[in-house]
Coordinates of C-alpha atoms in Angstrom, one line a residue:
M623 CA -4.8 71.6 -20.2
K624 CA -5.1 68.4 -22.1
K625 CA -1.3 67.7 -21.8
W626 CA -1.5 68.4 -18.1
L627 CA -4.5 65.9 -17.7
L628 CA -2.7 63.3 -19.8
G629 CA 0.4 63.7 -17.6
I630 CA -1.6 63.1 -14.4
L631 CA -3.2 60.0 -15.9
A632 CA 0.1 58.6 -17.1
I633 CA 1.7 59.1 -13.6
G634 CA -1.4 57.5 -12.0
L635 CA -1.1 54.5 -14.4
I636 CA 2.6 54.1 -13.6
I637 CA 1.9 54.1 -9.8
W638 CA -0.9 51.6 -10.2
I639 CA 1.3 49.2 -12.3
G640 CA 4.0 49.5 -9.7
N641 CA 1.6 48.6 -6.9
V642 CA 0.3 45.6 -8.8
Q643 CA 3.9 44.4 -9.4
R644 CA 4.9 44.9 -5.8
N645 CA 1.9 42.9 -4.5
H646 CA 2.7 40.1 -7.0
N647 CA 6.3 40.0 -5.8
K648 CA 5.2 39.8 -2.1
F649 CA 3.3 36.6 -2.5
P650 CA 4.8 34.4 -5.2
M651 CA 6.1 31.8 -2.8
K652 CA 2.7 30.9 -1.4
T653 CA 1.6 29.5 -4.8
A654 CA 5.0 27.7 -5.3
T655 CA 4.9 26.2 -1.8
R656 CA 1.4 24.8 -2.3
T657 CA 2.4 23.3 -5.6
E658 CA 5.6 21.8 -4.2
S659 CA 3.7 20.4 -1.2
T660 CA 1.0 18.9 -3.4
M661 CA 3.6 17.3 -5.6
K662 CA 5.4 15.8 -2.6
G663 CA 2.1 14.5 -1.3
N664 CA 1.2 13.0 -4.6
K665 CA 4.5 11.0 -4.6
K666 CA 3.7 9.2 -1.3
M667 CA 3.6 5.4 -1.3
L668 CA 1.5 3.0 0.7
I669 CA 2.0 -0.7 1.2
V670 CA -1.3 -2.7 1.7
Y671 CA -0.8 -6.4 2.4
Y672 CA -2.3 -9.5 3.8
S673 CA -0.1 -12.1 5.5
N674 CA -1.2 -15.4 7.1
S675 CA 2.0 -17.1 7.9
G676 CA 4.2 -14.0 8.2
T677 CA 6.1 -14.4 4.9
T678 CA 4.2 -11.7 3.0
E679 CA 4.5 -9.4 6.1
M680 CA 8.3 -9.9 6.0
A681 CA 8.3 -8.9 2.3
A682 CA 6.1 -5.9 3.0
R683 CA 8.5 -4.7 5.8
T684 CA 11.5 -5.1 3.5
I685 CA 9.8 -2.9 0.9
Q686 CA 8.9 -0.4 3.5
K687 CA 12.5 -0.1 4.7
Q688 CA 13.7 0.6 1.1
T689 CA 10.9 2.9 0.0
G690 CA 9.8 4.7 3.2
A691 CA 6.2 3.9 2.3
D692 CA 3.4 3.9 4.8
I693 CA 2.2 0.4 5.6
I694 CA -1.2 -1.2 6.6
K695 CA -2.2 -4.9 7.0
L696 CA -5.5 -5.8 5.6
Q697 CA -8.2 -6.9 8.0
L698 CA -10.6 -9.4 6.5
A699 CA -13.9 -10.9 7.4
P700 CA -14.2 -13.7 7.8
A701 CA -10.7 -14.0 9.1
Y702 CA -8.6 -16.8 7.6
P703 CA -7.6 -19.5 10.0
S704 CA -4.0 -19.8 11.1
D705 CA -4.1 -23.6 10.7
Y706 CA -2.8 -24.4 7.2
D707 CA -5.2 -27.2 6.4
K708 CA -8.3 -25.2 7.4
L709 CA -6.9 -22.2 5.5
T710 CA -6.6 -24.2 2.3
V711 CA -10.1 -25.5 2.6
M712 CA -11.5 -22.0 3.2
A713 CA -9.5 -20.4 0.3
K714 CA -10.6 -23.1 -2.1
H715 CA -14.2 -22.7 -1.0
Q716 CA -14.0 -18.9 -1.7
L717 CA -12.4 -19.6 -5.1
D718 CA -14.9 -22.3 -6.1
Y719 CA -17.9 -20.2 -5.2
Q720 CA -16.4 -16.8 -6.2
I721 CA -16.8 -15.4 -2.6
H722 CA -15.2 -12.1 -2.1
P723 CA -14.4 -11.6 1.6
Q724 CA -15.0 -8.2 3.2
I725 CA -12.1 -5.8 3.8
L726 CA -12.7 -4.0 7.1
N727 CA -10.0 -1.3 6.6
K728 CA -11.0 2.3 5.8
F729 CA -8.5 3.9 3.5
D730 CA -7.9 7.4 2.3
F731 CA -5.8 7.0 -0.8
S732 CA -5.9 10.6 -1.8
Q733 CA -2.4 11.4 -0.6
Y734 CA -0.8 8.4 -2.3
S735 CA 0.3 8.0 -5.9
T736 CA 1.7 4.5 -5.6
I737 CA 0.0 1.5 -3.8
F738 CA 1.9 -1.7 -3.2
L739 CA -0.5 -4.6 -2.9
G740 CA 1.0 -7.7 -1.2
F741 CA -0.6 -11.1 -1.0
P742 CA 0.3 -14.8 -0.9
T743 CA -0.5 -16.9 -4.0
W744 CA -3.1 -19.6 -3.3
Y745 CA -4.1 -22.1 -5.9
H746 CA -1.9 -20.4 -8.5
R747 CA -3.7 -17.1 -8.3
P748 CA -4.3 -14.1 -6.0
P749 CA -6.6 -14.8 -3.1
M750 CA -10.2 -13.7 -3.5
F751 CA -9.8 -10.7 -1.2
T752 CA -7.8 -9.0 -4.0
N753 CA -11.1 -8.9 -6.0
T754 CA -12.7 -7.1 -3.1
F755 CA -9.8 -4.7 -2.9
F756 CA -10.3 -3.5 -6.5
E757 CA -14.1 -3.5 -6.2
K758 CA -14.2 -1.5 -3.0
Y759 CA -11.6 1.2 -3.4
D760 CA -11.3 3.9 -6.1
L761 CA -7.7 3.8 -7.3
K762 CA -8.2 6.0 -10.4
G763 CA -5.0 7.7 -11.4
K764 CA -2.9 5.5 -9.0
T765 CA 0.0 3.2 -9.8
V766 CA -0.5 -0.3 -8.2
V767 CA 2.5 -2.5 -7.7
P768 CA 1.5 -6.0 -6.9
F769 CA 3.9 -8.3 -5.0
T770 CA 3.3 -11.9 -3.9
T771 CA 5.0 -14.6 -1.9
S772 CA 4.9 -18.2 -3.1
M773 CA 7.1 -21.3 -3.0
S774 CA 6.3 -22.2 -6.6
S775 CA 4.2 -19.6 -8.5
S776 CA 5.7 -16.5 -10.1
M777 CA 3.9 -13.2 -10.4
A778 CA 3.2 -14.1 -14.0
V779 CA 0.5 -16.6 -13.0
S780 CA -1.3 -13.9 -11.0
R781 CA -1.0 -11.1 -13.6
P782 CA -3.9 -12.2 -15.8
Y783 CA -6.3 -12.2 -12.8
L784 CA -5.1 -8.8 -11.7
Q785 CA -5.4 -7.4 -15.2
K786 CA -9.0 -8.6 -15.3
M787 CA -9.8 -7.1 -11.9
T788 CA -8.4 -3.7 -12.8
A789 CA -9.8 -3.5 -16.3
G790 CA -11.6 -0.1 -16.8
K791 CA -10.4 1.2 -13.4
Q792 CA -8.2 3.9 -14.9
L793 CA -5.2 2.9 -12.9
T794 CA -1.7 1.8 -13.8
L795 CA -1.0 -1.8 -13.0
Q796 CA 2.7 -2.6 -12.9
A797 CA 4.1 -6.0 -13.7
G798 CA 4.9 -6.6 -10.0
F799 CA 7.2 -9.3 -8.6
R800 CA 7.5 -12.3 -6.4
A801 CA 8.9 -11.0 -3.1
N802 CA 10.5 -14.2 -1.7
D803 CA 13.9 -12.7 -1.1
S804 CA 15.4 -9.2 -0.5
R805 CA 17.6 -9.3 -3.6
T806 CA 14.6 -9.7 -6.0
I807 CA 12.7 -6.9 -4.1
T808 CA 15.7 -4.5 -4.3
Q809 CA 16.1 -5.2 -8.0
Y810 CA 12.5 -4.5 -8.8
L811 CA 12.4 -1.3 -6.7
Q812 CA 15.6 0.0 -8.3
Q813 CA 14.5 -0.8 -11.8
H814 CA 11.2 1.2 -11.2
Q815 CA 12.9 4.0 -9.3
L816 CA 10.9 3.3 -6.1
I817 CA 13.9 3.4 -3.7
K818 CA 13.7 6.3 -1.3

């Protein structure tokens, strides 16, 4: 009697284990697909830039072609004047009085792992809206790649300012580059494996 009962229990256990295994085998791809999709999403790149004369915009478009990144131009308030003399007066005033202009864009950075930040170099440093950018947006866990356009200043002059702005933000700030020509852009993107 006991042997008969043990036999029935053993058969029932075998059937139950078999059902569990079959159910597991039916649905393994759903988990893998979600993980794969998440990984792909986390590798997306975004180019955020401001351009007054069009030079930084050209650099941003060159980066976009080579990386396949999404791209957005910063909208600022107050807007910078297109007249160069007026622009320099306004930029210097913001610098002297530590005025951080408003950024009007609303961003969802959750789907991006790498953010390119493009700006002209004014008075041998990043414009004051870069301060606003790092104050306003949570970039924790992101990699930020700065690029600048300038006739005379390298990225090295902007780097200390950017490092100060990003201190304690728990993001990765790359060295960045001066994006005045396509060859320099391509070299940097290749060196950092950012080419699509």
